CSV table of N, CA and C in Angstrom, one decimal:
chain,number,residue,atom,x,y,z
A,1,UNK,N,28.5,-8.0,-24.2
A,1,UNK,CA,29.8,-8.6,-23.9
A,1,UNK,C,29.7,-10.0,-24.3
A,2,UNK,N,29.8,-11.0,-22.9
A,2,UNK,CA,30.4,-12.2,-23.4
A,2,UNK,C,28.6,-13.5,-23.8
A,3,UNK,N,28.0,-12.7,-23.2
A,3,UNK,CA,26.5,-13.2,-23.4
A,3,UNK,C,26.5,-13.6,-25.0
A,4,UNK,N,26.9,-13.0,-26.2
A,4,UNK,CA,26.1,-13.5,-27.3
A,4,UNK,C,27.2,-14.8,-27.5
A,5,UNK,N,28.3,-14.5,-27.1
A,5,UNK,CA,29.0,-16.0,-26.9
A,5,UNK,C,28.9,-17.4,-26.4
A,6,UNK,N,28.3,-16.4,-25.3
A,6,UNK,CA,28.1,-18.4,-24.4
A,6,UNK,C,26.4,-18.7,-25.3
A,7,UNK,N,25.6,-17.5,-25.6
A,7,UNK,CA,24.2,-18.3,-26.3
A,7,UNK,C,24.5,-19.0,-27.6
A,8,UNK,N,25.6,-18.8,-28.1
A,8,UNK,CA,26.5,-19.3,-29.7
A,8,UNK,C,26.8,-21.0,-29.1
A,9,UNK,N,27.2,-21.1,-28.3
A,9,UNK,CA,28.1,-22.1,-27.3
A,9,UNK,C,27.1,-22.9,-27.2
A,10,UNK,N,25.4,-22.3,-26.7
A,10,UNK,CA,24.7,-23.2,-26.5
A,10,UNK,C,24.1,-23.7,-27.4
A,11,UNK,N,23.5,-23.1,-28.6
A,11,UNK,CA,23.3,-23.5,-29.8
A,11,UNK,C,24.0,-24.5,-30.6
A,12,UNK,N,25.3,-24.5,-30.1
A,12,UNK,CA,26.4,-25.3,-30.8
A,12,UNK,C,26.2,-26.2,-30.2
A,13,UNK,N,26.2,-26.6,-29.2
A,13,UNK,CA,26.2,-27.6,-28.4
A,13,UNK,C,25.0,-28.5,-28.8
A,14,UNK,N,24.0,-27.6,-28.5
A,14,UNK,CA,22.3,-28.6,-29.0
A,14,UNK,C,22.8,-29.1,-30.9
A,15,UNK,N,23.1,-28.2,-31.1
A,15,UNK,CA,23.0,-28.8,-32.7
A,15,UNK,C,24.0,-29.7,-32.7
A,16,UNK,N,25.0,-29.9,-32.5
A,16,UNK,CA,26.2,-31.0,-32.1
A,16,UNK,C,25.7,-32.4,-31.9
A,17,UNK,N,25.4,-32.2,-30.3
A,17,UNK,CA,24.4,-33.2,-30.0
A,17,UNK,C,23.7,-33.9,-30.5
A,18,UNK,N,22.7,-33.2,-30.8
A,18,UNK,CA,21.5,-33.6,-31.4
A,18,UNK,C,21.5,-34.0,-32.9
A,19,UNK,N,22.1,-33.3,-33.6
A,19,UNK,CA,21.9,-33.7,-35.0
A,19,UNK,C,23.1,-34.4,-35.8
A,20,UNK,N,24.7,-34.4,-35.1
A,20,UNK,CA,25.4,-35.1,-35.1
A,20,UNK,C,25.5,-36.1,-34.6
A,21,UNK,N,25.4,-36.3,-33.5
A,21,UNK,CA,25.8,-37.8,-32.6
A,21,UNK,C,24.4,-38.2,-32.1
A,22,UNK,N,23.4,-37.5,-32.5
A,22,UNK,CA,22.0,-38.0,-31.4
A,22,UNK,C,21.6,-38.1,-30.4
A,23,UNK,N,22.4,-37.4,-29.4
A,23,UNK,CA,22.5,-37.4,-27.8
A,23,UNK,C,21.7,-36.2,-27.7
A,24,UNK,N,20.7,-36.7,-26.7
A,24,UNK,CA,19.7,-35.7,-26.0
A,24,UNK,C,20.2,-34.4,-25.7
A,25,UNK,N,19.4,-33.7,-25.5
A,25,UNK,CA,19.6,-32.3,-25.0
A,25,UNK,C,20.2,-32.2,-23.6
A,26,UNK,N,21.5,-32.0,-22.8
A,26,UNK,CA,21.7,-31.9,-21.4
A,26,UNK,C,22.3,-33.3,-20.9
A,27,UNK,N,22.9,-34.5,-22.3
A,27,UNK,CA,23.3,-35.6,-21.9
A,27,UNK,C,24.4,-35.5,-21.1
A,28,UNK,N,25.1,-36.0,-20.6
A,28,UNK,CA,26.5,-35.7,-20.2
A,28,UNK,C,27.5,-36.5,-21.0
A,29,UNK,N,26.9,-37.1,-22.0
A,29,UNK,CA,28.4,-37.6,-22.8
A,29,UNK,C,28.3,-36.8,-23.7
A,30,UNK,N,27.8,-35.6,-23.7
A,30,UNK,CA,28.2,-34.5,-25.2
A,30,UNK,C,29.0,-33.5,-23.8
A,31,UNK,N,30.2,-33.3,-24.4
A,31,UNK,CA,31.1,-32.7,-23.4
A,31,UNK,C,30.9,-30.8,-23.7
A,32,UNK,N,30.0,-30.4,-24.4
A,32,UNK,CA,29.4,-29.2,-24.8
A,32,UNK,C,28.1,-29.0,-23.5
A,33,UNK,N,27.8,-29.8,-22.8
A,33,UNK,CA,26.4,-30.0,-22.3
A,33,UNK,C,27.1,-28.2,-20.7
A,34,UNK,N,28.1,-28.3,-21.0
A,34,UNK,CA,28.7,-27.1,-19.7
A,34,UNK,C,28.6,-26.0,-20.6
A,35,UNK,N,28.5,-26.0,-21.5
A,35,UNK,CA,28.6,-24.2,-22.9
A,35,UNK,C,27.0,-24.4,-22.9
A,36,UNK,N,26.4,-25.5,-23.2
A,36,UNK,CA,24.8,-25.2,-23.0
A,36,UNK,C,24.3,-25.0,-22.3
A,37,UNK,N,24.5,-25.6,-20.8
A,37,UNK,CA,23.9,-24.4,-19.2
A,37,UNK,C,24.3,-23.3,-19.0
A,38,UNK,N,25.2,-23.0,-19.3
A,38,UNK,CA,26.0,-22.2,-19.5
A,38,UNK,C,25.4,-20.9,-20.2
A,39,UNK,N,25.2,-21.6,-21.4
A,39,UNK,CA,24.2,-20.3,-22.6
A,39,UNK,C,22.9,-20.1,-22.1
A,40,UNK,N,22.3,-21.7,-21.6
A,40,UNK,CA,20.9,-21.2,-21.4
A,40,UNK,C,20.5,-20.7,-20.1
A,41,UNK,N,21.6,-20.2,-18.7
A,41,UNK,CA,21.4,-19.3,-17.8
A,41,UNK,C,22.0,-17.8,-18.1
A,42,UNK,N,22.6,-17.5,-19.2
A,42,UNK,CA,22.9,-16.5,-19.9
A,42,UNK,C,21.1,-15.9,-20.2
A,43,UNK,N,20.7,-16.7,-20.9
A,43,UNK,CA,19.8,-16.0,-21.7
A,43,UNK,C,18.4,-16.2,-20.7
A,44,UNK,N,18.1,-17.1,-20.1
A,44,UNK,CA,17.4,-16.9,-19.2
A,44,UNK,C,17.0,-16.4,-17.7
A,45,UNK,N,18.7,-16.1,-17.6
A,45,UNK,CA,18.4,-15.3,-16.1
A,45,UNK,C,19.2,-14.0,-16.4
A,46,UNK,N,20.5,-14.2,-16.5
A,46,UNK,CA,21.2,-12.4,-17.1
A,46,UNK,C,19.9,-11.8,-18.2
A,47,UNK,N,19.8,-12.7,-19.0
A,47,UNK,CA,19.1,-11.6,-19.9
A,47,UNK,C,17.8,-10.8,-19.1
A,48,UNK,N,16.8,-11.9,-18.2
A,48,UNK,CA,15.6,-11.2,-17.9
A,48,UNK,C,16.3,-10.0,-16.8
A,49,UNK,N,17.2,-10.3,-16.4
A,49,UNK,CA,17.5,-9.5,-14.9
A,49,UNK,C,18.1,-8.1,-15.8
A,50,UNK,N,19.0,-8.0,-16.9
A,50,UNK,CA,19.4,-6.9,-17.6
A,50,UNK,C,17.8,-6.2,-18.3
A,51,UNK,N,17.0,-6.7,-18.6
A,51,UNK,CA,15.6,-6.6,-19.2
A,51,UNK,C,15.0,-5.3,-18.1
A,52,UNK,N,15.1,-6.3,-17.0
A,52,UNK,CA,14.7,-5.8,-15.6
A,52,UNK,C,15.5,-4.5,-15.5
A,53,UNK,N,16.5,-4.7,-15.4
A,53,UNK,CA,17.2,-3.1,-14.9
A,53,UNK,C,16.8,-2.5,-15.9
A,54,UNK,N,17.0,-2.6,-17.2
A,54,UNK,CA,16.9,-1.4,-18.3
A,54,UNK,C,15.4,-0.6,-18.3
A,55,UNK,N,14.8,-2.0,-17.7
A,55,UNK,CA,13.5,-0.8,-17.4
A,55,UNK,C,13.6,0.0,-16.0
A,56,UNK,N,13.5,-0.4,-15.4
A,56,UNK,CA,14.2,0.2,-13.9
A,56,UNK,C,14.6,1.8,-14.2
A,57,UNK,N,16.0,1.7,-15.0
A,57,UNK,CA,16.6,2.8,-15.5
A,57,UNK,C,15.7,3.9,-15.9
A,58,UNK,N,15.1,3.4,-17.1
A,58,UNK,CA,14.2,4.2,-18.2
A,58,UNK,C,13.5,4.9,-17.5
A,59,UNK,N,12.6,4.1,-16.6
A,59,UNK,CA,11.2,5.1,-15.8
A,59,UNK,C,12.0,6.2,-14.8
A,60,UNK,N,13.5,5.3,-13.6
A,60,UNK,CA,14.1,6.7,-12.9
A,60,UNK,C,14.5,7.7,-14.2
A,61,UNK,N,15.1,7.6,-15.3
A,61,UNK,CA,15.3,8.7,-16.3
A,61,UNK,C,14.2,9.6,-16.6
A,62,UNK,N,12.8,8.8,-16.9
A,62,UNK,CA,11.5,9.6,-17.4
A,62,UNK,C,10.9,10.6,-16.4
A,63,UNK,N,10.9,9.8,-14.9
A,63,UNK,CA,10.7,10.6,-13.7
A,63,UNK,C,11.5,12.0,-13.2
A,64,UNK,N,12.9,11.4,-13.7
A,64,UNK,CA,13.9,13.0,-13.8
A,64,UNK,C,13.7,13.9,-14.9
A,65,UNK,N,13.1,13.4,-16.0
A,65,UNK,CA,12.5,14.1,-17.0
A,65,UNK,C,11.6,15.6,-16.4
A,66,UNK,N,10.1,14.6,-15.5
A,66,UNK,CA,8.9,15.2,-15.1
A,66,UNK,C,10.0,16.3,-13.8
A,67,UNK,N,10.5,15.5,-13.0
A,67,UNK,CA,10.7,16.3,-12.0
A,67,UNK,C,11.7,17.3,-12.2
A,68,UNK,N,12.4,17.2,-13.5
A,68,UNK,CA,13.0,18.6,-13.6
A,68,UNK,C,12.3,20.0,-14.2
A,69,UNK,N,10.7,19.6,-14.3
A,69,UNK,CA,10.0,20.6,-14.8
A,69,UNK,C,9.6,21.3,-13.5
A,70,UNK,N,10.2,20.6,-12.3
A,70,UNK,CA,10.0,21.5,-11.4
A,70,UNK,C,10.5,23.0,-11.3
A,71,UNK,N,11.9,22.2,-11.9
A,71,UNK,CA,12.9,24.1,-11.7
A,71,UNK,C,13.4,23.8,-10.1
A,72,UNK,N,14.1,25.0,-10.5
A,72,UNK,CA,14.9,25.3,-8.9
A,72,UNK,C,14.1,25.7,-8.0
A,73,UNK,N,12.6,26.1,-8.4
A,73,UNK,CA,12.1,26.3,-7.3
A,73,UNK,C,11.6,25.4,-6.6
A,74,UNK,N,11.1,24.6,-6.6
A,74,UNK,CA,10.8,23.1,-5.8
A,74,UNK,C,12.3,23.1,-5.2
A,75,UNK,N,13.3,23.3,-5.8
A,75,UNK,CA,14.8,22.6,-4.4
A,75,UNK,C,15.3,21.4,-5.3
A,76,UNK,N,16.8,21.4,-5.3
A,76,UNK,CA,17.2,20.3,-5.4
A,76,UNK,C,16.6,19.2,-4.9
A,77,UNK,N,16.3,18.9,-3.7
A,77,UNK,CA,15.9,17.8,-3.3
A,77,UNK,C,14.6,17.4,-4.2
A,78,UNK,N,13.6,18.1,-4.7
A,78,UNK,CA,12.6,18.1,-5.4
A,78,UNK,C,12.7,17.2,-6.6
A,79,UNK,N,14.2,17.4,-7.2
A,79,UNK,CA,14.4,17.1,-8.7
A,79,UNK,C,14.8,15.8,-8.6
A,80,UNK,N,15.9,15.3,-7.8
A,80,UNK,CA,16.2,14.3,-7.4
A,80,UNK,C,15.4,13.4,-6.5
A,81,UNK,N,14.3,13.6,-6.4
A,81,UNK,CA,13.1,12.7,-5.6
A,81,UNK,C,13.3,11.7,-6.3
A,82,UNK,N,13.2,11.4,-7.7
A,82,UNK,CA,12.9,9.7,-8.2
A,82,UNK,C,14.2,9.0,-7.4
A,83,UNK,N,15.2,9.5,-7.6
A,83,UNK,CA,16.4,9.1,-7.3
A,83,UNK,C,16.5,8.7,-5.4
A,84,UNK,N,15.8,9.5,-4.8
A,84,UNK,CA,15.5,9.3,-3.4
A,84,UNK,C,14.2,8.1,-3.2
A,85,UNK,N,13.5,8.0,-4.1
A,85,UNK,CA,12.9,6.5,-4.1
A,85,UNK,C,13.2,5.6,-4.2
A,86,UNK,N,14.4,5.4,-5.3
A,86,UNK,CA,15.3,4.1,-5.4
A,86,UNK,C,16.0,3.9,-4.3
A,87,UNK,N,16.4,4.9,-3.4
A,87,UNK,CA,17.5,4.9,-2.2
A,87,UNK,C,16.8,4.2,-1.5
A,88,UNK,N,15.5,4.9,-0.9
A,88,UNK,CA,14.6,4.3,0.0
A,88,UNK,C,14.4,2.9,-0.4
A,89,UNK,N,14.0,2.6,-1.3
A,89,UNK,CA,13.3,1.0,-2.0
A,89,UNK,C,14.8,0.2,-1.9
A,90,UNK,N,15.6,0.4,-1.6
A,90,UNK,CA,17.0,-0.3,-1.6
A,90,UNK,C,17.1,-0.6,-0.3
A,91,UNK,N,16.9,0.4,0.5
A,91,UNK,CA,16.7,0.1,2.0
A,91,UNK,C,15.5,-0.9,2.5
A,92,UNK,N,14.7,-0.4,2.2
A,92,UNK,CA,13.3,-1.3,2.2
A,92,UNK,C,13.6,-3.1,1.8
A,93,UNK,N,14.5,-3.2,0.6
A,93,UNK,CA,14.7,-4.3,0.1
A,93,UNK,C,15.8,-5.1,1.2
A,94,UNK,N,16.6,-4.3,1.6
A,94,UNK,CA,17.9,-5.0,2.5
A,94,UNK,C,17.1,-6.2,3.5
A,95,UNK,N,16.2,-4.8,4.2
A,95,UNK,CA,15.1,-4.9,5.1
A,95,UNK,C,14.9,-6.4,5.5
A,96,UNK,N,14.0,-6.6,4.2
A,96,UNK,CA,13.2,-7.7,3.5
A,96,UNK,C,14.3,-8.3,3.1
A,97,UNK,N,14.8,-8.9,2.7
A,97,UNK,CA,15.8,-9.8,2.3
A,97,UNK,C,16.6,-10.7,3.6
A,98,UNK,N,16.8,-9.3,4.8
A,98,UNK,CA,17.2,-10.2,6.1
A,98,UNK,C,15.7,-10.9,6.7
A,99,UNK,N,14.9,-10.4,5.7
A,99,UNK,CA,13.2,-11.2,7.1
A,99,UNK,C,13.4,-12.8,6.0
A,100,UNK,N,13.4,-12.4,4.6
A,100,UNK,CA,13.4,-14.2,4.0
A,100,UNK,C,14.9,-14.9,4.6
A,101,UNK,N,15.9,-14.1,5.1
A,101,UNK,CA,17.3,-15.2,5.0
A,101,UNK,C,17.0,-15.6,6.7
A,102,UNK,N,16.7,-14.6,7.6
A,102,UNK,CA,17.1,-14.5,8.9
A,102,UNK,C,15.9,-15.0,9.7
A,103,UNK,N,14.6,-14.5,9.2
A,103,UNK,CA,13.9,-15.1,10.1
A,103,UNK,C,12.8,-16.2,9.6
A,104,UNK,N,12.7,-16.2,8.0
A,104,UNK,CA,11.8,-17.5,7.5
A,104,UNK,C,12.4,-17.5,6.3
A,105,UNK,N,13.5,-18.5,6.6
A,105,UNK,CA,14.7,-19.2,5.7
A,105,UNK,C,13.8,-20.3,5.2
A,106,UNK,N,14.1,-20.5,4.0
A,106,UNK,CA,13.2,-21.4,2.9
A,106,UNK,C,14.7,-22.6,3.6
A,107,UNK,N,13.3,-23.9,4.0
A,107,UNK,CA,14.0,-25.2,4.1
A,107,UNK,C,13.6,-26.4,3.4
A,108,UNK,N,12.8,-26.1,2.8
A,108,UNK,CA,11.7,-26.7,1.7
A,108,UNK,C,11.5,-26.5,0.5
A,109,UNK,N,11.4,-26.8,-0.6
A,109,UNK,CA,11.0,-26.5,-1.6
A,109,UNK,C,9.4,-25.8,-1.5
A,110,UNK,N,8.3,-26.3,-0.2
A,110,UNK,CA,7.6,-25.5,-0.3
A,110,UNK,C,7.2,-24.8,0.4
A,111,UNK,N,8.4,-24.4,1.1
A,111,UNK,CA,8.6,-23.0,1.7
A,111,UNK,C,9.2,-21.6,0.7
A,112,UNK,N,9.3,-22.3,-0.5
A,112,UNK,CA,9.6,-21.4,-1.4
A,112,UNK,C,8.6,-19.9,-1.6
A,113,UNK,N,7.4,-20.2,-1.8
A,113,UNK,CA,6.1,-19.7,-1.8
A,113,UNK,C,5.6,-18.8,-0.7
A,114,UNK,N,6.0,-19.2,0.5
A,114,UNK,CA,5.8,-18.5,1.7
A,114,UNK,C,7.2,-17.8,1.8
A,115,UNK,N,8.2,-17.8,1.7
A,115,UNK,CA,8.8,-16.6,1.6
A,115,UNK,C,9.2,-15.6,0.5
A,116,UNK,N,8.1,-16.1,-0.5
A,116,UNK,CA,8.1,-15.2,-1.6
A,116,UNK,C,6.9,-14.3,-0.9
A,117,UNK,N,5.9,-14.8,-0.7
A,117,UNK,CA,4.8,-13.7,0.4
A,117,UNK,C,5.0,-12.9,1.3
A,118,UNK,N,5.9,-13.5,2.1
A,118,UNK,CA,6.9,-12.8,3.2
A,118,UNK,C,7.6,-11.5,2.6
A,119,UNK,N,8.2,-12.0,1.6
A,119,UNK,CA,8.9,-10.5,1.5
A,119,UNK,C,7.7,-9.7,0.2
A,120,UNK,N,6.9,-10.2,-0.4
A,120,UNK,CA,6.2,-9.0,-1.1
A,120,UNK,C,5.1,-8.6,-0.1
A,121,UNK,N,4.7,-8.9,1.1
A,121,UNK,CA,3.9,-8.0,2.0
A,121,UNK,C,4.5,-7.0,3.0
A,122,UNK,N,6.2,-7.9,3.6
A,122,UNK,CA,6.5,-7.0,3.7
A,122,UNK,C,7.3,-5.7,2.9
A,123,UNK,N,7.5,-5.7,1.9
A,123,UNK,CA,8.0,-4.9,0.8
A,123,UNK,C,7.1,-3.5,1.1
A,124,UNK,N,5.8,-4.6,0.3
A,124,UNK,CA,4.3,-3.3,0.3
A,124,UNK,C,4.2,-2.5,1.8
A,125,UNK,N,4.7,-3.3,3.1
A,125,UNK,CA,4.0,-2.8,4.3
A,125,UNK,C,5.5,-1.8,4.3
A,126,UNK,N,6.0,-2.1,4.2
A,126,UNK,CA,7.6,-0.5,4.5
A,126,UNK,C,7.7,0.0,3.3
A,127,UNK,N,7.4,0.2,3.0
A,127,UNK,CA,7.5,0.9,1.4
A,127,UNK,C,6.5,2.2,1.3
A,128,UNK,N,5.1,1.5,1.7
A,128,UNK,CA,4.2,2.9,1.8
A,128,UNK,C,4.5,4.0,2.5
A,129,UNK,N,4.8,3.4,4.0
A,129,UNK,CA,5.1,4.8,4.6
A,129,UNK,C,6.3,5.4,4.3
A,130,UNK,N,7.4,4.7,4.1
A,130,UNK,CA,8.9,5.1,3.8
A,130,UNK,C,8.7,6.0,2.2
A,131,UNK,N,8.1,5.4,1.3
A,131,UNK,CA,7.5,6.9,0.5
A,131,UNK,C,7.1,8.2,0.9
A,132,UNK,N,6.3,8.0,1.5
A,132,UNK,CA,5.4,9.0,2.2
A,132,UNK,C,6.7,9.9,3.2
A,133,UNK,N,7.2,9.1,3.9
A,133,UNK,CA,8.4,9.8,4.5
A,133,UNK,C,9.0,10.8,4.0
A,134,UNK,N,9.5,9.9,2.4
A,134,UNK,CA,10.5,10.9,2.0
A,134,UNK,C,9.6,11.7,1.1
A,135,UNK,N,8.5,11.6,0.9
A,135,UNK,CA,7.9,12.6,0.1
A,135,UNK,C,8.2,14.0,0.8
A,136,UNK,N,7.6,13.8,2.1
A,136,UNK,CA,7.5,14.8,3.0
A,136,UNK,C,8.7,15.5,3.6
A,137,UNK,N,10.0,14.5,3.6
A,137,UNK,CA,11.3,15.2,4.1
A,137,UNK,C,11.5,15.9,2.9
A,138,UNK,N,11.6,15.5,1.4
A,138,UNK,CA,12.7,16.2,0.7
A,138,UNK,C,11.9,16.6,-0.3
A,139,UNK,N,9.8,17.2,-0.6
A,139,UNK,CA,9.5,17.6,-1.4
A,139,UNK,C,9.2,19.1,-0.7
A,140,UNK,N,8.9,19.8,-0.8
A,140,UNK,CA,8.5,21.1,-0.7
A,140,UNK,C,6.8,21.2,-0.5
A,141,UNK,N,6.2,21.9,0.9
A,141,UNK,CA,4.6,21.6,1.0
A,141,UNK,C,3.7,21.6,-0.1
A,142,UNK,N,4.1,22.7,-0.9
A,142,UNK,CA,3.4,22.0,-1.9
A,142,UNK,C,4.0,23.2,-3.6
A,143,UNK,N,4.0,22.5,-4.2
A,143,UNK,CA,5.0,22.8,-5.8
A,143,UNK,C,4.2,22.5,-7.5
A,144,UNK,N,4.7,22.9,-8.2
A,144,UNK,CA,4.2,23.2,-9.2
A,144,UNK,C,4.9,21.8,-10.3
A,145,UNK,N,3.5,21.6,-11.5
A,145,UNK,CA,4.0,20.5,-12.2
A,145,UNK,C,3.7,21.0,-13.3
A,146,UNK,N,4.5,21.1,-13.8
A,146,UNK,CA,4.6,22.2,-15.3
A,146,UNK,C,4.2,20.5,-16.5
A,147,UNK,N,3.2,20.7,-17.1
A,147,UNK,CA,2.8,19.4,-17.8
A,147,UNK,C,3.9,19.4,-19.0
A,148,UNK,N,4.3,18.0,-19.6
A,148,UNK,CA,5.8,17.9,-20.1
A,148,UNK,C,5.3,17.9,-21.5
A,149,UNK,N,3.9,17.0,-21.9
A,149,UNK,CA,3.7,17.3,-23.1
A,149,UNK,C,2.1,18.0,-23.4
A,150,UNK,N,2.0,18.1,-24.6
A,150,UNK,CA,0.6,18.7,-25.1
A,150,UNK,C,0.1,19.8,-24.4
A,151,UNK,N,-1.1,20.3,-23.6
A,151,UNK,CA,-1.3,21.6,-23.4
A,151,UNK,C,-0.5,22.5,-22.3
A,152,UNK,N,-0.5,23.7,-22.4
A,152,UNK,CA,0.7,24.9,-21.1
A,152,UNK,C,-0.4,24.3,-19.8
A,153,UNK,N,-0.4,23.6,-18.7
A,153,UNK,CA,-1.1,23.8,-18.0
A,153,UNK,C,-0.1,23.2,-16.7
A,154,UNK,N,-0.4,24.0,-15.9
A,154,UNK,CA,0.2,23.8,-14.4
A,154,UNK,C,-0.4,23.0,-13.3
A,155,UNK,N,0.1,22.1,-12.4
A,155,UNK,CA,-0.9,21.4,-11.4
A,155,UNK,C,0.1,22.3,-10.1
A,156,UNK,N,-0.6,22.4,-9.1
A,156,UNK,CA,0.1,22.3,-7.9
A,156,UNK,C,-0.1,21.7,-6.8
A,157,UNK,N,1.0,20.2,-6.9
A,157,UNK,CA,0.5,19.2,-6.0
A,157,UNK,C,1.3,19.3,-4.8
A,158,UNK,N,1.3,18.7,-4.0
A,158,UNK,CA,1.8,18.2,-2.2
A,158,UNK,C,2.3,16.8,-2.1
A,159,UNK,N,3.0,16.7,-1.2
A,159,UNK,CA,4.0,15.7,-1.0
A,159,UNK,C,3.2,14.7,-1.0
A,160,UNK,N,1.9,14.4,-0.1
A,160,UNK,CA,1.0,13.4,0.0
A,160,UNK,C,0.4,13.2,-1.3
A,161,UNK,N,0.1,14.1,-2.7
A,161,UNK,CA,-0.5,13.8,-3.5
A,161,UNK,C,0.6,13.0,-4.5
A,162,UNK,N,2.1,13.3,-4.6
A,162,UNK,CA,3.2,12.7,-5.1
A,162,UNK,C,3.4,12.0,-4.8
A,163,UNK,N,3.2,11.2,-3.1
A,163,UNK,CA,3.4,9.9,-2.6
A,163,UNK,C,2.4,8.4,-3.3
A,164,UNK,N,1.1,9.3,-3.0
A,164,UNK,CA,-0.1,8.6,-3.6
A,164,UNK,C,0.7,8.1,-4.8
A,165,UNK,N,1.3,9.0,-5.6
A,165,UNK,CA,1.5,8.8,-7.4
A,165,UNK,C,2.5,7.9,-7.5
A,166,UNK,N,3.7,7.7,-6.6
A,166,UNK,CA,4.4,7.2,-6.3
A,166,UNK,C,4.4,5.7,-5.7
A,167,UNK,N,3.1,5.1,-5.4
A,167,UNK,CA,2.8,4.5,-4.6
A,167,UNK,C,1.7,3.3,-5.6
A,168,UNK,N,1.1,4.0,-6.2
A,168,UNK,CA,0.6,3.6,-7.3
A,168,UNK,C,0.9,3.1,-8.8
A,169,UNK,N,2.6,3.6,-8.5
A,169,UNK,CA,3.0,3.6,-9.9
A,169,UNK,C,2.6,4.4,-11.1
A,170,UNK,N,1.7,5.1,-10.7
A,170,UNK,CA,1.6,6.4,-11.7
A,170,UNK,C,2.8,7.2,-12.0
């Protein structure tokens, strides 16, 4: 959309600046200096965060890939498990987000760092079992993994061994 615009905007601006009038990068008497923050939180924060989801997406896609080799016998719930991970991990995240706003609110610049710790321990500490949870609510005791490429060979794992996998990022 409007992203390859505002990064046009900021380019324009730096070359304006800079190679026409001679004014630094970010001066405030180049009246472009608002199309150049502008462009360069475009491409430095939309872009990594769209970066970020697109992968996000890909692996829940690749994981509906694996878990539809379940079949109907594993259960709906079985197939849509990656999709019940993101639910969980969205929950998990709220979680954590009210422990950095609500109860160790960054007042400092170097409090920045301690509630970046804050919420990735507690992330990791509700996250493991809250996997494990739903492994165990919505996988089946134990189900078949039909291998997706190269040789015919079957596993048949358990909720605890998909949590592990899960857990690991495998």
């Amino acid at each position: 959309g409007g992203g390859i615009y505002t990064k046009a905007a900021d380019v324009g601006a730096d070359l304006v600046g800079k190679v026409v009038h001679g004014i630094p990068e970010d001066d405030p008497r180049n009246p472009a200096t608002i199309a150049d923050n502008v462009g360069d939180n475009v491409g430095d924060v939309a872009g990594m965060g769209s970066d970020l989801f697109g992968s996000f997406a890909e692996a829940t896609c690749a994981a509906l890939v694996i878990g539809s080799s379940i079949g109907l016998t594993g259960g709906w719930d079985a197939m849509v498990f990656p999709i019940i991970v993101s639910a969980v991990g969205i929950l998990v995240c709220l979680v954590c987000s009210f422990l950095a706003t609500h109860i160790l609110p960054v007042r400092t610049e170097a409090g920045v760092e301690n509630a970046l710790k804050l919420q990735l321990i507690s992330t990791t500490v509700l996250m493991i079992p809250a996997v494990y949870g739903a492994a165990v609510g919505f996988l089946p005791p134990a189900f078949e993994l039909k291998a997706a490429v190269g040789i015919d060979k079957t596993l048949t794992l358990t909720p605890w061994e998909a949590s592990v996998c899960v857990i690991m990022g495998a």
